[in-house]
Amino acid sequence: MLIMIAAAAVLGLLTLALFLAFIWRRVVPTNMVHIVQSSKKTVSYGRGRADGNTYYEIPSFIPIFGVTVTQFPESIFDISLRDYEAYDTGRLPFVVDIKAFFRIADSQIAAQRVANFTELQGQLMGVLQGAVRGILGNNKLENIMQDRSNLGEMFTKEVNDQLQEWGVTTAKMIEFMDIRDSNGPQVIQNMMAKEKSRIEKESRVTVADNIREAEMKEIEAKREIALTRTQAEQQVGIREAEAAKEVGIAKEKSNQQVQTEAKRSEERRVGKEC
């Protein structure tokens, strides 16, 4: 009887152990990393990790064997800063949209700093806000509107300097998505209207300059054509005059020869008569 009771107890314990192993066993998805902290050590589980991608999540209230688990994505994740009210160096108000892309560089450092991924996102949002506020506050609104790509690089550098202590890094340059007026003064709209009028003015001046240049070139071309025509006519006149002169000379020579021959003939006739 005692043997049967002991066997039943052992079977029950084995069944319980198998059941607990079944419900506590975790398989880490390929795009995640799980940081398991026990009383003695911290181990990272996931695809390509030295300790594999399976573990047992024993509740933390169980002495010695209990663990706590922090989950982070292995893939790139983004944080968007939307409708963020900012000021330039002259305290002009405006609203910006910023998007940043991050990835976990060291999951164990991240797990030491925050309890979960949601808390990490909140901390990164604060870092992003501080970088944006500091950089925009040291620039004029005109420069902010005209040099977004450079500002994106400045945001990225400023954020990266702070991310190391969180075990995170930027995945690519932070994107300056939009800048617009706040609900108060229409500062950006006025600046855009000013810029539009400047562009229109420059366009009209350029068009006028082009027309004037075209007209001047047309006048110059006509002048050159007229000069060329005059020179050509002069050359024709010179050639005609030279030709006429040569004809006159030839006629004069011919007349002289005729007269000479006539004189000689007359002299021969007189000589014969004498």
JSON list of C-alpha atoms in Angstrom, two decimals, residues 45-255:
[
{"chain": "A", "resi": 45, "resn": "TYR", "atom": "CA", "xyz": [18.26, 34.06, -25.39]},
{"chain": "A", "resi": 46, "resn": "GLY", "atom": "CA", "xyz": [17.38, 34.40, -29.04]},
{"chain": "A", "resi": 47, "resn": "ARG", "atom": "CA", "xyz": [18.32, 33.50, -32.59]},
{"chain": "A", "resi": 48, "resn": "GLY", "atom": "CA", "xyz": [22.07, 33.07, -32.93]},
{"chain": "A", "resi": 49, "resn": "ARG", "atom": "CA", "xyz": [22.72, 33.45, -29.19]},
{"chain": "A", "resi": 50, "resn": "ALA", "atom": "CA", "xyz": [25.27, 31.23, -27.48]},
{"chain": "A", "resi": 51, "resn": "ASP", "atom": "CA", "xyz": [22.66, 29.91, -25.02]},
{"chain": "A", "resi": 52, "resn": "GLY", "atom": "CA", "xyz": [20.09, 29.18, -27.71]},
{"chain": "A", "resi": 53, "resn": "ASN", "atom": "CA", "xyz": [16.56, 30.45, -28.07]},
{"chain": "A", "resi": 54, "resn": "THR", "atom": "CA", "xyz": [14.66, 28.40, -25.46]},
{"chain": "A", "resi": 55, "resn": "TYR", "atom": "CA", "xyz": [14.46, 28.77, -21.69]},
{"chain": "A", "resi": 56, "resn": "TYR", "atom": "CA", "xyz": [12.10, 28.25, -18.74]},
{"chain": "A", "resi": 57, "resn": "GLU", "atom": "CA", "xyz": [10.36, 31.29, -17.31]},
{"chain": "A", "resi": 58, "resn": "ILE", "atom": "CA", "xyz": [10.07, 30.18, -13.70]},
{"chain": "A", "resi": 59, "resn": "PRO", "atom": "CA", "xyz": [8.05, 32.76, -11.73]},
{"chain": "A", "resi": 60, "resn": "SER", "atom": "CA", "xyz": [10.23, 35.17, -9.80]},
{"chain": "A", "resi": 61, "resn": "PHE", "atom": "CA", "xyz": [8.44, 34.47, -6.51]},
{"chain": "A", "resi": 62, "resn": "ILE", "atom": "CA", "xyz": [9.92, 30.94, -6.45]},
{"chain": "A", "resi": 63, "resn": "PRO", "atom": "CA", "xyz": [13.12, 31.11, -4.37]},
{"chain": "A", "resi": 64, "resn": "ILE", "atom": "CA", "xyz": [16.47, 30.34, -5.99]},
{"chain": "A", "resi": 65, "resn": "PHE", "atom": "CA", "xyz": [14.98, 29.22, -9.32]},
{"chain": "A", "resi": 66, "resn": "GLY", "atom": "CA", "xyz": [12.73, 32.19, -10.07]},
{"chain": "A", "resi": 67, "resn": "VAL", "atom": "CA", "xyz": [13.70, 34.58, -12.91]},
{"chain": "A", "resi": 68, "resn": "THR", "atom": "CA", "xyz": [12.62, 37.88, -14.38]},
{"chain": "A", "resi": 69, "resn": "VAL", "atom": "CA", "xyz": [12.43, 38.35, -18.13]},
{"chain": "A", "resi": 70, "resn": "THR", "atom": "CA", "xyz": [12.84, 41.48, -20.22]},
{"chain": "A", "resi": 71, "resn": "GLN", "atom": "CA", "xyz": [11.96, 41.32, -23.93]},
{"chain": "A", "resi": 72, "resn": "PHE", "atom": "CA", "xyz": [13.42, 43.52, -26.63]},
{"chain": "A", "resi": 73, "resn": "PRO", "atom": "CA", "xyz": [13.07, 43.51, -30.42]},
{"chain": "A", "resi": 74, "resn": "GLU", "atom": "CA", "xyz": [16.07, 42.53, -32.53]},
{"chain": "A", "resi": 75, "resn": "SER", "atom": "CA", "xyz": [14.63, 44.35, -35.54]},
{"chain": "A", "resi": 76, "resn": "ILE", "atom": "CA", "xyz": [14.70, 48.09, -36.17]},
{"chain": "A", "resi": 77, "resn": "PHE", "atom": "CA", "xyz": [11.97, 50.07, -34.42]},
{"chain": "A", "resi": 78, "resn": "ASP", "atom": "CA", "xyz": [10.97, 53.69, -34.81]},
{"chain": "A", "resi": 79, "resn": "ILE", "atom": "CA", "xyz": [9.88, 56.46, -32.49]},
{"chain": "A", "resi": 80, "resn": "SER", "atom": "CA", "xyz": [7.88, 59.37, -33.87]},
{"chain": "A", "resi": 81, "resn": "LEU", "atom": "CA", "xyz": [7.83, 62.82, -32.38]},
{"chain": "A", "resi": 82, "resn": "ARG", "atom": "CA", "xyz": [4.63, 64.39, -33.73]},
{"chain": "A", "resi": 83, "resn": "ASP", "atom": "CA", "xyz": [3.23, 67.88, -33.27]},
{"chain": "A", "resi": 84, "resn": "TYR", "atom": "CA", "xyz": [6.18, 68.80, -31.10]},
{"chain": "A", "resi": 85, "resn": "GLU", "atom": "CA", "xyz": [6.10, 72.48, -30.20]},
{"chain": "A", "resi": 86, "resn": "ALA", "atom": "CA", "xyz": [9.52, 74.08, -30.51]},
{"chain": "A", "resi": 87, "resn": "TYR", "atom": "CA", "xyz": [11.16, 77.52, -30.61]},
{"chain": "A", "resi": 88, "resn": "ASP", "atom": "CA", "xyz": [14.06, 78.90, -32.59]},
{"chain": "A", "resi": 89, "resn": "THR", "atom": "CA", "xyz": [16.86, 81.04, -31.18]},
{"chain": "A", "resi": 90, "resn": "GLY", "atom": "CA", "xyz": [14.62, 84.11, -31.39]},
{"chain": "A", "resi": 91, "resn": "ARG", "atom": "CA", "xyz": [11.76, 82.32, -29.54]},
{"chain": "A", "resi": 92, "resn": "LEU", "atom": "CA", "xyz": [9.64, 82.09, -32.68]},
{"chain": "A", "resi": 93, "resn": "PRO", "atom": "CA", "xyz": [7.14, 79.22, -32.21]},
{"chain": "A", "resi": 94, "resn": "PHE", "atom": "CA", "xyz": [6.57, 76.36, -34.66]},
{"chain": "A", "resi": 95, "resn": "VAL", "atom": "CA", "xyz": [5.64, 72.67, -34.74]},
{"chain": "A", "resi": 96, "resn": "VAL", "atom": "CA", "xyz": [7.77, 69.79, -36.07]},
{"chain": "A", "resi": 97, "resn": "ASP", "atom": "CA", "xyz": [7.40, 66.08, -36.82]},
{"chain": "A", "resi": 98, "resn": "ILE", "atom": "CA", "xyz": [10.51, 63.95, -36.29]},
{"chain": "A", "resi": 99, "resn": "LYS", "atom": "CA", "xyz": [11.02, 60.23, -36.87]},
{"chain": "A", "resi": 100, "resn": "ALA", "atom": "CA", "xyz": [13.95, 58.27, -35.45]},
{"chain": "A", "resi": 101, "resn": "PHE", "atom": "CA", "xyz": [14.95, 54.65, -36.12]},
{"chain": "A", "resi": 102, "resn": "PHE", "atom": "CA", "xyz": [16.69, 52.60, -33.43]},
{"chain": "A", "resi": 103, "resn": "ARG", "atom": "CA", "xyz": [17.95, 49.11, -32.72]},
{"chain": "A", "resi": 104, "resn": "ILE", "atom": "CA", "xyz": [19.16, 47.37, -29.59]},
{"chain": "A", "resi": 105, "resn": "ALA", "atom": "CA", "xyz": [22.97, 47.27, -29.65]},
{"chain": "A", "resi": 106, "resn": "ASP", "atom": "CA", "xyz": [23.47, 45.61, -26.24]},
{"chain": "A", "resi": 107, "resn": "SER", "atom": "CA", "xyz": [20.36, 43.95, -24.85]},
{"chain": "A", "resi": 108, "resn": "GLN", "atom": "CA", "xyz": [21.90, 43.24, -21.43]},
{"chain": "A", "resi": 109, "resn": "ILE", "atom": "CA", "xyz": [22.73, 46.93, -20.89]},
{"chain": "A", "resi": 110, "resn": "ALA", "atom": "CA", "xyz": [19.19, 47.83, -21.95]},
{"chain": "A", "resi": 111, "resn": "ALA", "atom": "CA", "xyz": [17.75, 45.28, -19.51]},
{"chain": "A", "resi": 112, "resn": "GLN", "atom": "CA", "xyz": [19.78, 46.78, -16.67]},
{"chain": "A", "resi": 113, "resn": "ARG", "atom": "CA", "xyz": [18.42, 50.27, -17.38]},
{"chain": "A", "resi": 114, "resn": "VAL", "atom": "CA", "xyz": [14.70, 49.57, -17.90]},
{"chain": "A", "resi": 115, "resn": "ALA", "atom": "CA", "xyz": [12.14, 47.00, -16.86]},
{"chain": "A", "resi": 116, "resn": "ASN", "atom": "CA", "xyz": [10.54, 46.53, -20.28]},
{"chain": "A", "resi": 117, "resn": "PHE", "atom": "CA", "xyz": [10.55, 47.72, -23.87]},
{"chain": "A", "resi": 118, "resn": "THR", "atom": "CA", "xyz": [7.73, 50.22, -23.27]},
{"chain": "A", "resi": 119, "resn": "GLU", "atom": "CA", "xyz": [9.79, 51.96, -20.61]},
{"chain": "A", "resi": 120, "resn": "LEU", "atom": "CA", "xyz": [12.78, 52.01, -22.97]},
{"chain": "A", "resi": 121, "resn": "GLN", "atom": "CA", "xyz": [10.65, 53.66, -25.66]},
{"chain": "A", "resi": 122, "resn": "GLY", "atom": "CA", "xyz": [9.64, 56.32, -23.16]},
{"chain": "A", "resi": 123, "resn": "GLN", "atom": "CA", "xyz": [13.26, 57.01, -22.26]},
{"chain": "A", "resi": 124, "resn": "LEU", "atom": "CA", "xyz": [14.26, 57.22, -25.93]},
{"chain": "A", "resi": 125, "resn": "MET", "atom": "CA", "xyz": [11.39, 59.62, -26.56]},
{"chain": "A", "resi": 126, "resn": "GLY", "atom": "CA", "xyz": [12.80, 61.86, -23.83]},
{"chain": "A", "resi": 127, "resn": "VAL", "atom": "CA", "xyz": [16.30, 61.70, -25.32]},
{"chain": "A", "resi": 128, "resn": "LEU", "atom": "CA", "xyz": [14.91, 62.58, -28.76]},
{"chain": "A", "resi": 129, "resn": "GLN", "atom": "CA", "xyz": [12.89, 65.49, -27.41]},
{"chain": "A", "resi": 130, "resn": "GLY", "atom": "CA", "xyz": [15.90, 66.89, -25.58]},
{"chain": "A", "resi": 131, "resn": "ALA", "atom": "CA", "xyz": [18.11, 66.71, -28.68]},
{"chain": "A", "resi": 132, "resn": "VAL", "atom": "CA", "xyz": [15.49, 68.32, -30.90]},
{"chain": "A", "resi": 133, "resn": "ARG", "atom": "CA", "xyz": [14.71, 71.05, -28.41]},
{"chain": "A", "resi": 134, "resn": "GLY", "atom": "CA", "xyz": [18.37, 71.90, -27.86]},
{"chain": "A", "resi": 135, "resn": "ILE", "atom": "CA", "xyz": [19.38, 71.98, -31.53]},
{"chain": "A", "resi": 136, "resn": "LEU", "atom": "CA", "xyz": [16.33, 73.85, -32.82]},
{"chain": "A", "resi": 137, "resn": "GLY", "atom": "CA", "xyz": [16.63, 76.36, -29.99]},
{"chain": "A", "resi": 138, "resn": "ASN", "atom": "CA", "xyz": [20.11, 77.31, -31.20]},
{"chain": "A", "resi": 139, "resn": "ASN", "atom": "CA", "xyz": [19.13, 77.92, -34.83]},
{"chain": "A", "resi": 140, "resn": "LYS", "atom": "CA", "xyz": [17.14, 80.58, -36.66]},
{"chain": "A", "resi": 141, "resn": "LEU", "atom": "CA", "xyz": [13.86, 79.49, -38.18]},
{"chain": "A", "resi": 142, "resn": "GLU", "atom": "CA", "xyz": [15.08, 80.45, -41.67]},
{"chain": "A", "resi": 143, "resn": "ASN", "atom": "CA", "xyz": [18.05, 78.08, -41.30]},
{"chain": "A", "resi": 144, "resn": "ILE", "atom": "CA", "xyz": [15.84, 75.33, -39.88]},
{"chain": "A", "resi": 145, "resn": "MET", "atom": "CA", "xyz": [13.54, 75.49, -42.90]},
{"chain": "A", "resi": 146, "resn": "GLN", "atom": "CA", "xyz": [16.37, 75.56, -45.43]},
{"chain": "A", "resi": 147, "resn": "ASP", "atom": "CA", "xyz": [18.78, 73.01, -43.92]},
{"chain": "A", "resi": 148, "resn": "ARG", "atom": "CA", "xyz": [16.74, 70.03, -42.77]},
{"chain": "A", "resi": 149, "resn": "SER", "atom": "CA", "xyz": [19.21, 67.36, -43.89]},
{"chain": "A", "resi": 150, "resn": "ASN", "atom": "CA", "xyz": [22.03, 68.94, -41.90]},
{"chain": "A", "resi": 151, "resn": "LEU", "atom": "CA", "xyz": [19.76, 69.23, -38.87]},
{"chain": "A", "resi": 152, "resn": "GLY", "atom": "CA", "xyz": [18.90, 65.53, -39.22]},
{"chain": "A", "resi": 153, "resn": "GLU", "atom": "CA", "xyz": [22.61, 64.73, -38.98]},
{"chain": "A", "resi": 154, "resn": "MET", "atom": "CA", "xyz": [22.93, 66.97, -35.93]},
{"chain": "A", "resi": 155, "resn": "PHE", "atom": "CA", "xyz": [19.95, 65.24, -34.26]},
{"chain": "A", "resi": 156, "resn": "THR", "atom": "CA", "xyz": [21.47, 61.83, -34.95]},
{"chain": "A", "resi": 157, "resn": "LYS", "atom": "CA", "xyz": [24.88, 62.76, -33.53]},
{"chain": "A", "resi": 158, "resn": "GLU", "atom": "CA", "xyz": [23.36, 64.35, -30.43]},
{"chain": "A", "resi": 159, "resn": "VAL", "atom": "CA", "xyz": [21.15, 61.32, -29.77]},
{"chain": "A", "resi": 160, "resn": "ASN", "atom": "CA", "xyz": [23.90, 58.76, -30.41]},
{"chain": "A", "resi": 161, "resn": "ASP", "atom": "CA", "xyz": [26.08, 60.41, -27.79]},
{"chain": "A", "resi": 162, "resn": "GLN", "atom": "CA", "xyz": [23.39, 59.63, -25.19]},
{"chain": "A", "resi": 163, "resn": "LEU", "atom": "CA", "xyz": [22.23, 56.20, -26.40]},
{"chain": "A", "resi": 164, "resn": "GLN", "atom": "CA", "xyz": [25.29, 54.18, -25.39]},
{"chain": "A", "resi": 165, "resn": "GLU", "atom": "CA", "xyz": [24.24, 54.13, -21.73]},
{"chain": "A", "resi": 166, "resn": "TRP", "atom": "CA", "xyz": [20.90, 52.61, -22.82]},
{"chain": "A", "resi": 167, "resn": "GLY", "atom": "CA", "xyz": [22.43, 49.87, -24.98]},
{"chain": "A", "resi": 168, "resn": "VAL", "atom": "CA", "xyz": [20.77, 51.38, -28.07]},
{"chain": "A", "resi": 169, "resn": "THR", "atom": "CA", "xyz": [22.01, 52.95, -31.31]},
{"chain": "A", "resi": 170, "resn": "THR", "atom": "CA", "xyz": [20.38, 54.74, -34.23]},
{"chain": "A", "resi": 171, "resn": "ALA", "atom": "CA", "xyz": [19.70, 52.57, -37.30]},
{"chain": "A", "resi": 172, "resn": "LYS", "atom": "CA", "xyz": [19.88, 55.49, -39.73]},
{"chain": "A", "resi": 173, "resn": "MET", "atom": "CA", "xyz": [19.78, 59.27, -39.80]},
{"chain": "A", "resi": 174, "resn": "ILE", "atom": "CA", "xyz": [16.90, 60.85, -37.90]},
{"chain": "A", "resi": 175, "resn": "GLU", "atom": "CA", "xyz": [14.35, 62.23, -40.38]},
{"chain": "A", "resi": 176, "resn": "PHE", "atom": "CA", "xyz": [12.98, 65.78, -40.23]},
{"chain": "A", "resi": 177, "resn": "MET", "atom": "CA", "xyz": [9.48, 64.96, -41.53]},
{"chain": "A", "resi": 178, "resn": "ASP", "atom": "CA", "xyz": [7.68, 68.32, -41.38]},
{"chain": "A", "resi": 179, "resn": "ILE", "atom": "CA", "xyz": [7.78, 71.84, -39.99]},
{"chain": "A", "resi": 180, "resn": "ARG", "atom": "CA", "xyz": [4.73, 74.09, -39.78]},
{"chain": "A", "resi": 181, "resn": "ASP", "atom": "CA", "xyz": [3.12, 76.91, -37.84]},
{"chain": "A", "resi": 182, "resn": "SER", "atom": "CA", "xyz": [1.69, 76.38, -34.40]},
{"chain": "A", "resi": 183, "resn": "ASN", "atom": "CA", "xyz": [-1.81, 77.56, -33.61]},
{"chain": "A", "resi": 184, "resn": "GLY", "atom": "CA", "xyz": [-0.46, 81.03, -32.76]},
{"chain": "A", "resi": 185, "resn": "PRO", "atom": "CA", "xyz": [1.39, 83.43, -35.08]},
{"chain": "A", "resi": 186, "resn": "GLN", "atom": "CA", "xyz": [1.67, 82.37, -38.72]},
{"chain": "A", "resi": 187, "resn": "VAL", "atom": "CA", "xyz": [5.44, 82.84, -38.75]},
{"chain": "A", "resi": 188, "resn": "ILE", "atom": "CA", "xyz": [6.28, 80.14, -41.28]},
{"chain": "A", "resi": 189, "resn": "GLN", "atom": "CA", "xyz": [3.43, 81.13, -43.58]},
{"chain": "A", "resi": 190, "resn": "ASN", "atom": "CA", "xyz": [4.69, 84.72, -43.60]},
{"chain": "A", "resi": 191, "resn": "MET", "atom": "CA", "xyz": [8.23, 83.56, -44.28]},
{"chain": "A", "resi": 192, "resn": "MET", "atom": "CA", "xyz": [7.06, 81.38, -47.14]},
{"chain": "A", "resi": 193, "resn": "ALA", "atom": "CA", "xyz": [5.08, 84.29, -48.60]},
{"chain": "A", "resi": 194, "resn": "LYS", "atom": "CA", "xyz": [8.20, 86.45, -48.34]},
{"chain": "A", "resi": 195, "resn": "GLU", "atom": "CA", "xyz": [10.30, 83.78, -50.01]},
{"chain": "A", "resi": 196, "resn": "LYS", "atom": "CA", "xyz": [7.69, 83.31, -52.73]},
{"chain": "A", "resi": 197, "resn": "SER", "atom": "CA", "xyz": [7.66, 87.05, -53.48]},
{"chain": "A", "resi": 198, "resn": "ARG", "atom": "CA", "xyz": [11.48, 87.04, -53.59]},
{"chain": "A", "resi": 199, "resn": "ILE", "atom": "CA", "xyz": [11.50, 84.17, -56.06]},
{"chain": "A", "resi": 200, "resn": "GLU", "atom": "CA", "xyz": [8.85, 85.87, -58.21]},
{"chain": "A", "resi": 201, "resn": "LYS", "atom": "CA", "xyz": [10.89, 89.09, -58.17]},
{"chain": "A", "resi": 202, "resn": "GLU", "atom": "CA", "xyz": [14.05, 87.29, -59.17]},
{"chain": "A", "resi": 203, "resn": "SER", "atom": "CA", "xyz": [12.14, 85.46, -61.91]},
{"chain": "A", "resi": 204, "resn": "ARG", "atom": "CA", "xyz": [10.79, 88.69, -63.35]},
{"chain": "A", "resi": 205, "resn": "VAL", "atom": "CA", "xyz": [14.25, 90.29, -63.22]},
{"chain": "A", "resi": 206, "resn": "THR", "atom": "CA", "xyz": [15.77, 87.24, -64.88]},
{"chain": "A", "resi": 207, "resn": "VAL", "atom": "CA", "xyz": [13.09, 87.22, -67.59]},
{"chain": "A", "resi": 208, "resn": "ALA", "atom": "CA", "xyz": [13.63, 90.95, -68.22]},
{"chain": "A", "resi": 209, "resn": "ASP", "atom": "CA", "xyz": [17.40, 90.47, -68.38]},
{"chain": "A", "resi": 210, "resn": "ASN", "atom": "CA", "xyz": [16.98, 87.59, -70.78]},
{"chain": "A", "resi": 211, "resn": "ILE", "atom": "CA", "xyz": [14.65, 89.60, -73.02]},
{"chain": "A", "resi": 212, "resn": "ARG", "atom": "CA", "xyz": [17.02, 92.59, -72.99]},
{"chain": "A", "resi": 213, "resn": "GLU", "atom": "CA", "xyz": [20.00, 90.36, -73.75]},
{"chain": "A", "resi": 214, "resn": "ALA", "atom": "CA", "xyz": [18.09, 88.69, -76.58]},
{"chain": "A", "resi": 215, "resn": "GLU", "atom": "CA", "xyz": [17.14, 92.06, -78.06]},
{"chain": "A", "resi": 216, "resn": "MET", "atom": "CA", "xyz": [20.71, 93.32, -77.79]},
{"chain": "A", "resi": 217, "resn": "LYS", "atom": "CA", "xyz": [22.01, 90.21, -79.48]},
{"chain": "A", "resi": 218, "resn": "GLU", "atom": "CA", "xyz": [19.38, 90.59, -82.20]},
{"chain": "A", "resi": 219, "resn": "ILE", "atom": "CA", "xyz": [20.41, 94.24, -82.76]},
{"chain": "A", "resi": 220, "resn": "GLU", "atom": "CA", "xyz": [24.06, 93.24, -82.81]},
{"chain": "A", "resi": 221, "resn": "ALA", "atom": "CA", "xyz": [23.31, 90.48, -85.26]},
{"chain": "A", "resi": 222, "resn": "LYS", "atom": "CA", "xyz": [21.44, 92.88, -87.54]},
{"chain": "A", "resi": 223, "resn": "ARG", "atom": "CA", "xyz": [24.31, 95.36, -87.30]},
{"chain": "A", "resi": 224, "resn": "GLU", "atom": "CA", "xyz": [26.80, 92.67, -88.23]},
{"chain": "A", "resi": 225, "resn": "ILE", "atom": "CA", "xyz": [24.62, 91.58, -91.13]},
{"chain": "A", "resi": 226, "resn": "ALA", "atom": "CA", "xyz": [24.31, 95.16, -92.39]},
{"chain": "A", "resi": 227, "resn": "LEU", "atom": "CA", "xyz": [28.06, 95.69, -92.04]},
{"chain": "A", "resi": 228, "resn": "THR", "atom": "CA", "xyz": [28.78, 92.47, -93.82]},
{"chain": "A", "resi": 229, "resn": "ARG", "atom": "CA", "xyz": [26.36, 93.45, -96.59]},
{"chain": "A", "resi": 230, "resn": "THR", "atom": "CA", "xyz": [28.01, 96.92, -96.92]},
{"chain": "A", "resi": 231, "resn": "GLN", "atom": "CA", "xyz": [31.45, 95.40, -96.99]},
{"chain": "A", "resi": 232, "resn": "ALA", "atom": "CA", "xyz": [30.32, 92.95, -99.61]},
{"chain": "A", "resi": 233, "resn": "GLU", "atom": "CA", "xyz": [28.82, 95.72, -101.70]},
{"chain": "A", "resi": 234, "resn": "GLN", "atom": "CA", "xyz": [32.02, 97.72, -101.36]},
{"chain": "A", "resi": 235, "resn": "GLN", "atom": "CA", "xyz": [34.04, 94.78, -102.50]},
{"chain": "A", "resi": 236, "resn": "VAL", "atom": "CA", "xyz": [31.72, 94.31, -105.46]},
{"chain": "A", "resi": 237, "resn": "GLY", "atom": "CA", "xyz": [32.04, 98.03, -106.31]},
{"chain": "A", "resi": 238, "resn": "ILE", "atom": "CA", "xyz": [35.83, 97.89, -106.07]},
{"chain": "A", "resi": 239, "resn": "ARG", "atom": "CA", "xyz": [35.96, 94.84, -108.27]},
{"chain": "A", "resi": 240, "resn": "GLU", "atom": "CA", "xyz": [33.60, 96.45, -110.79]},
{"chain": "A", "resi": 241, "resn": "ALA", "atom": "CA", "xyz": [35.68, 99.68, -110.76]},
{"chain": "A", "resi": 242, "resn": "GLU", "atom": "CA", "xyz": [38.88, 97.73, -111.25]},
{"chain": "A", "resi": 243, "resn": "ALA", "atom": "CA", "xyz": [37.27, 95.80, -114.04]},
{"chain": "A", "resi": 244, "resn": "ALA", "atom": "CA", "xyz": [36.06, 99.02, -115.70]},
{"chain": "A", "resi": 245, "resn": "LYS", "atom": "CA", "xyz": [39.50, 100.56, -115.29]},
{"chain": "A", "resi": 246, "resn": "GLU", "atom": "CA", "xyz": [41.13, 97.59, -116.89]},
{"chain": "A", "resi": 247, "resn": "VAL", "atom": "CA", "xyz": [38.61, 97.74, -119.73]},
{"chain": "A", "resi": 248, "resn": "GLY", "atom": "CA", "xyz": [39.34, 101.48, -120.22]},
{"chain": "A", "resi": 249, "resn": "ILE", "atom": "CA", "xyz": [43.08, 100.87, -120.21]},
{"chain": "A", "resi": 250, "resn": "ALA", "atom": "CA", "xyz": [42.67, 98.10, -122.69]},
{"chain": "A", "resi": 251, "resn": "LYS", "atom": "CA", "xyz": [40.56, 100.33, -124.93]},
{"chain": "A", "resi": 252, "resn": "GLU", "atom": "CA", "xyz": [43.11, 103.14, -124.63]},
{"chain": "A", "resi": 253, "resn": "LYS", "atom": "CA", "xyz": [45.91, 100.81, -125.59]},
{"chain": "A", "resi": 254, "resn": "SER", "atom": "CA", "xyz": [43.89, 99.51, -128.45]},
{"chain": "A", "resi": 255, "resn": "ASN", "atom": "CA", "xyz": [43.18, 103.01, -129.71]}
]
